[in-house]
C-alpha positions as semicolon CSV with decimal commas, in nm:
position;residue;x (nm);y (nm);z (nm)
1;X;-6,695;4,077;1,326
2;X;-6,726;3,547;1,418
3;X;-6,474;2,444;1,734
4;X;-6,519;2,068;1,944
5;X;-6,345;1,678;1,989
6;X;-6,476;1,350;2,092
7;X;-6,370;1,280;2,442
8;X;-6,146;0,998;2,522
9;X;-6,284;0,868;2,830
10;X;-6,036;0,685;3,041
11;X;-6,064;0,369;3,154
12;X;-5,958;0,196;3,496
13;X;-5,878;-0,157;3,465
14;X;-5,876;-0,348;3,769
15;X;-5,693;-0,692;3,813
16;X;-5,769;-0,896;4,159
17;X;-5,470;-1,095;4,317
18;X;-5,527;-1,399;4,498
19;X;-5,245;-1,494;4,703
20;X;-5,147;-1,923;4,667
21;X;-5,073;-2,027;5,015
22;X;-4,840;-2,336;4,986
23;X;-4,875;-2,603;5,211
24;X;-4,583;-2,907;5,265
25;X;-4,763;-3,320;5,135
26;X;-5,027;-3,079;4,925
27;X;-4,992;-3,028;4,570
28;X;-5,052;-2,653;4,446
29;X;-5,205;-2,778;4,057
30;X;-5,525;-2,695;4,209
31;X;-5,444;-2,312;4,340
32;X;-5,279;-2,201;4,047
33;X;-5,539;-2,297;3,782
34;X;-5,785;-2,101;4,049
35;X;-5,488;-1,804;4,082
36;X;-5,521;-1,813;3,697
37;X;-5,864;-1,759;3,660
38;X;-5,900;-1,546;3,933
39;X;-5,635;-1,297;3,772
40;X;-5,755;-1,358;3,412
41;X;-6,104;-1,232;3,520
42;X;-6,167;-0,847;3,467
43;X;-6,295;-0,710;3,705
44;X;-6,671;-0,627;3,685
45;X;-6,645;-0,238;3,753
46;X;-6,363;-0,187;3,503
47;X;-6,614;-0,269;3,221
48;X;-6,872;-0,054;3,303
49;X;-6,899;0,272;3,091
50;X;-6,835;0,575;3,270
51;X;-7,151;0,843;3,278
52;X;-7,185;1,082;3,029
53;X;-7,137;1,472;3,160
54;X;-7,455;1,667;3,161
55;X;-7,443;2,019;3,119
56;X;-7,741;2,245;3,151
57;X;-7,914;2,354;2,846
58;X;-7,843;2,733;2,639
59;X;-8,098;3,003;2,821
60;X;-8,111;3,186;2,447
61;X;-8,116;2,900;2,176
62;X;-8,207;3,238;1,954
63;X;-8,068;3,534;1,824
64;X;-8,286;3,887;1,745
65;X;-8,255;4,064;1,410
66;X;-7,930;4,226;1,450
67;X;-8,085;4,550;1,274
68;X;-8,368;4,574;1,462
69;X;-8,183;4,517;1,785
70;X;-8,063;4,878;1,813
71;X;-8,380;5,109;1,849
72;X;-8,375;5,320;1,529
73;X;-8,421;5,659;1,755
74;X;-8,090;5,540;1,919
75;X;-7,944;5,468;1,596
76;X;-8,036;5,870;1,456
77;X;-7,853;6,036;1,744
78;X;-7,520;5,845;1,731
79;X;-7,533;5,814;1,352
80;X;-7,538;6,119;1,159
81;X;-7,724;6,089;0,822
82;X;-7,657;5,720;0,777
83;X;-7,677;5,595;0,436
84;X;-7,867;5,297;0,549
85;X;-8,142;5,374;0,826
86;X;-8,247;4,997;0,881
87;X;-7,820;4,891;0,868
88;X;-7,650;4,677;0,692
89;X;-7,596;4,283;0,745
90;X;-7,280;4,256;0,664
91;X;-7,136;3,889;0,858
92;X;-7,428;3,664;0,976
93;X;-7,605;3,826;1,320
94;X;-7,420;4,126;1,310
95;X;-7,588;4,496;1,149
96;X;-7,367;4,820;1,079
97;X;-7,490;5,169;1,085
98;X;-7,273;5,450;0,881
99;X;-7,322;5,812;0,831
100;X;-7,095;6,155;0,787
101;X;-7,268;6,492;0,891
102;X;-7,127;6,730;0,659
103;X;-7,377;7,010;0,719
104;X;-7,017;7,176;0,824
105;X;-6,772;7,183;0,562
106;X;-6,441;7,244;0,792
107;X;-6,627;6,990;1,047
108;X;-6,707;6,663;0,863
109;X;-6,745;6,391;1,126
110;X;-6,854;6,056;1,067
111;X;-6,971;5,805;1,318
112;X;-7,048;5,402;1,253
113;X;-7,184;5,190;1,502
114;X;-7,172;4,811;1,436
115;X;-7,355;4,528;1,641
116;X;-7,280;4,133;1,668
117;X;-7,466;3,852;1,831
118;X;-7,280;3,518;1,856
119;X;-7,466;3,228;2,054
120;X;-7,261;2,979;2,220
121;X;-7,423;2,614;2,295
122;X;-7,331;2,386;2,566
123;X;-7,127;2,119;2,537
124;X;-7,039;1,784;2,747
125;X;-6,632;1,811;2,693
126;X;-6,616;2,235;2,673
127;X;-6,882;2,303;2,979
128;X;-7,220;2,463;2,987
129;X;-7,323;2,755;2,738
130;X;-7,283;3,008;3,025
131;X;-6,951;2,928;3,060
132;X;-6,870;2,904;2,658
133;X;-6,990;3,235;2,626
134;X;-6,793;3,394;2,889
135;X;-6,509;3,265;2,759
136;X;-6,545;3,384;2,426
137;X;-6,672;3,739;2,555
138;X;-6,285;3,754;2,694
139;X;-6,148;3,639;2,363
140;X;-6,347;3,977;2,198
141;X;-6,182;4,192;2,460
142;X;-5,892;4,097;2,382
143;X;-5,966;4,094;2,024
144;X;-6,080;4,477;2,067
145;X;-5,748;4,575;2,227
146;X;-5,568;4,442;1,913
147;X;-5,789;4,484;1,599
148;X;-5,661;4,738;1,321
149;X;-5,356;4,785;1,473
150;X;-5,522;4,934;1,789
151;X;-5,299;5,203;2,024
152;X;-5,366;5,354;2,355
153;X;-5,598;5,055;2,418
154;X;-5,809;5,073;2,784
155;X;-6,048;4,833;2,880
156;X;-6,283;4,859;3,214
157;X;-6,524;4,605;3,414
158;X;-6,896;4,794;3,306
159;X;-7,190;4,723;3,492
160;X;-7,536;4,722;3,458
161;X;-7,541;4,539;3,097
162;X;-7,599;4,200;3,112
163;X;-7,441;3,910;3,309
164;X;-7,100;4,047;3,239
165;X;-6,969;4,367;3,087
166;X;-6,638;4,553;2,961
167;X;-6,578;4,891;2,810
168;X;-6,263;4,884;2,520
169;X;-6,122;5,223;2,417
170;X;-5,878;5,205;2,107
171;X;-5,745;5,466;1,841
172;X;-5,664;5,338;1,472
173;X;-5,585;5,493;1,129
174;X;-5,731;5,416;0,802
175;X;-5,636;5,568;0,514
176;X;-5,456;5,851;0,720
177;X;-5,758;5,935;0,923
178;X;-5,727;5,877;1,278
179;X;-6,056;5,692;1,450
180;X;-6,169;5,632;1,817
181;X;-6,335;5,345;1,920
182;X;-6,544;5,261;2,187
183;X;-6,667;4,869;2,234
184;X;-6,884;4,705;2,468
185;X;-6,850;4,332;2,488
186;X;-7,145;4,176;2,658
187;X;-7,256;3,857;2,796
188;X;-7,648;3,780;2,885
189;X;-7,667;3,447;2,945
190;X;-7,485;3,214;2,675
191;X;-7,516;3,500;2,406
192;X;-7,243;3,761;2,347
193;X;-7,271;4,119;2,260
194;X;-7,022;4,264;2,079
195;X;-7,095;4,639;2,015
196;X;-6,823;4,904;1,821
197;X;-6,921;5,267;1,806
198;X;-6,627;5,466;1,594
199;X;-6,581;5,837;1,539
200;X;-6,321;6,026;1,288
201;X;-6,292;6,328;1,145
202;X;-6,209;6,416;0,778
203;X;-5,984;6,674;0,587
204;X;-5,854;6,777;0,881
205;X;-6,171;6,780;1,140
206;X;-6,114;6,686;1,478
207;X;-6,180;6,334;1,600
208;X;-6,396;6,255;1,867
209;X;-6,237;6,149;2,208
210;X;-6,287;5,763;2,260
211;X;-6,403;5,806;2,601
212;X;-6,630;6,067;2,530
213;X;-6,764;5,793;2,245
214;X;-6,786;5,569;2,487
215;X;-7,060;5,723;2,737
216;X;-7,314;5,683;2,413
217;X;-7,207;5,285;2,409
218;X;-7,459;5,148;2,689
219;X;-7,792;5,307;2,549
220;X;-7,756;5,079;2,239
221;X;-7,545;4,792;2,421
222;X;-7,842;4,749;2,671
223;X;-8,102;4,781;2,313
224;X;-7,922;4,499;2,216
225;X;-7,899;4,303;2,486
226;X;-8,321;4,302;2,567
227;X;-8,334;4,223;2,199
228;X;-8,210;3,881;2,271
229;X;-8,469;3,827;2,555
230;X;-8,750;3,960;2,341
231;X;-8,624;3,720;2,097
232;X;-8,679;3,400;2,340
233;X;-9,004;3,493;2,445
234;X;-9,227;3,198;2,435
């Protein structure tokens, strides 16, 4: 679940008028060659380069292991039976978890939970890291509300995760089965959290309710989010 230009810099040019003050029996030769010169003359403070921005410096230059981000006790209860306990990498700094409890065969639910860090650096023309980040976490919300042909999207102000925090409710089919999804998208600093847990249920099981999926979302969003401060430690 994954940009810069060269500024142009303006420049002000400055041009100094001196003003020829004729006088009657004098001859002017000597004030215009001096207008000339004055005029031709750029003006000192025009040529000077103008400062380069300074922004301040990424908190997190690193990102944790995206599968060892999650606690794997958290991972068992939201996860039934997954097929891979330590996850699956399956984009750069992101780890999914699937599984399908089918100890009841008119009940088969299944449940994936899926986890992506994305590090944002500052930059002189864009603005500090901080402020990269949170825009991109806003790009994911709104990214939530439309991926897989989302319906009956919802999205809420969390708090208590990070710097910044939003809860994204969406339902989606796939192959004729109906899924709920809850997100978290995070920000801690200049790293952004994006966090999917997903519920269906097959041949005719009931799905889950999105919002009931969604009270499980901070245990693991939280996980996730000291994972990237463990991962800065000096």
């Amino acid at each position: 679940m994954h940009r810069r230009t060269a500024p142009r810099l303006a420049r002000l040019l400055a041009c100094a008028a001196v003003p020829v003050m004729l006088v009657a029996g004098c001859s002017d030769s000597d004030d215009d060659s001096g207008a000339k010169k004055a005029s031709s003359t750029p003006s000192s403070e025009a040529t000077k380069p103008a400062p380069t921005p300074t922004v301040v410096a990424a908190k997190y230059p690193k990102l944790p292991e995206p599968c060892k981000a999650v606690q794997a006790k958290t991972v068992e209860k939201l996860v039934p039976k997954p097929k891979e306990k330590k996850g699956q990498v399956l984009t750069a700094g992101s780890c999914y978890w699937a599984g399908l409890d089918d100890s009841d065969a008119d009940d088969l639910q299944f449940r994936s939970l899926n986890v992506q860090f994305n590090g944002l650096s500052a930059d002189p023309t864009l603005g500090s890291a901080d402020k990269r980040a949170q825009v991109f976490a806003e790009e994911q919300v709104k990214k939530a509300m439309k991926e897989d042909g989302a319906k009956d999207a919802k999205s809420q102000k969390t708090s208590g995760i990070g710097d910044w925090a939003t809860t994204v409710t969406t339902t989606t089919k796939k192959n004729g089965d109906e899924f709920h999804n809850a997100w978290v998208i995070t920000r801690t600093a200049n790293v952004v959290v994006t966090l999917q847990f997903s519920g269906a249920g097959y041949q005719g099981a009931k799905a889950p309710d999105a919002a009931e999926l969604a009270k499980d979302t901070p245990t693991p969003a939280k996980e996730a989010v000291a994972a990237v401060a463990a991962a800065n430690k000096k």
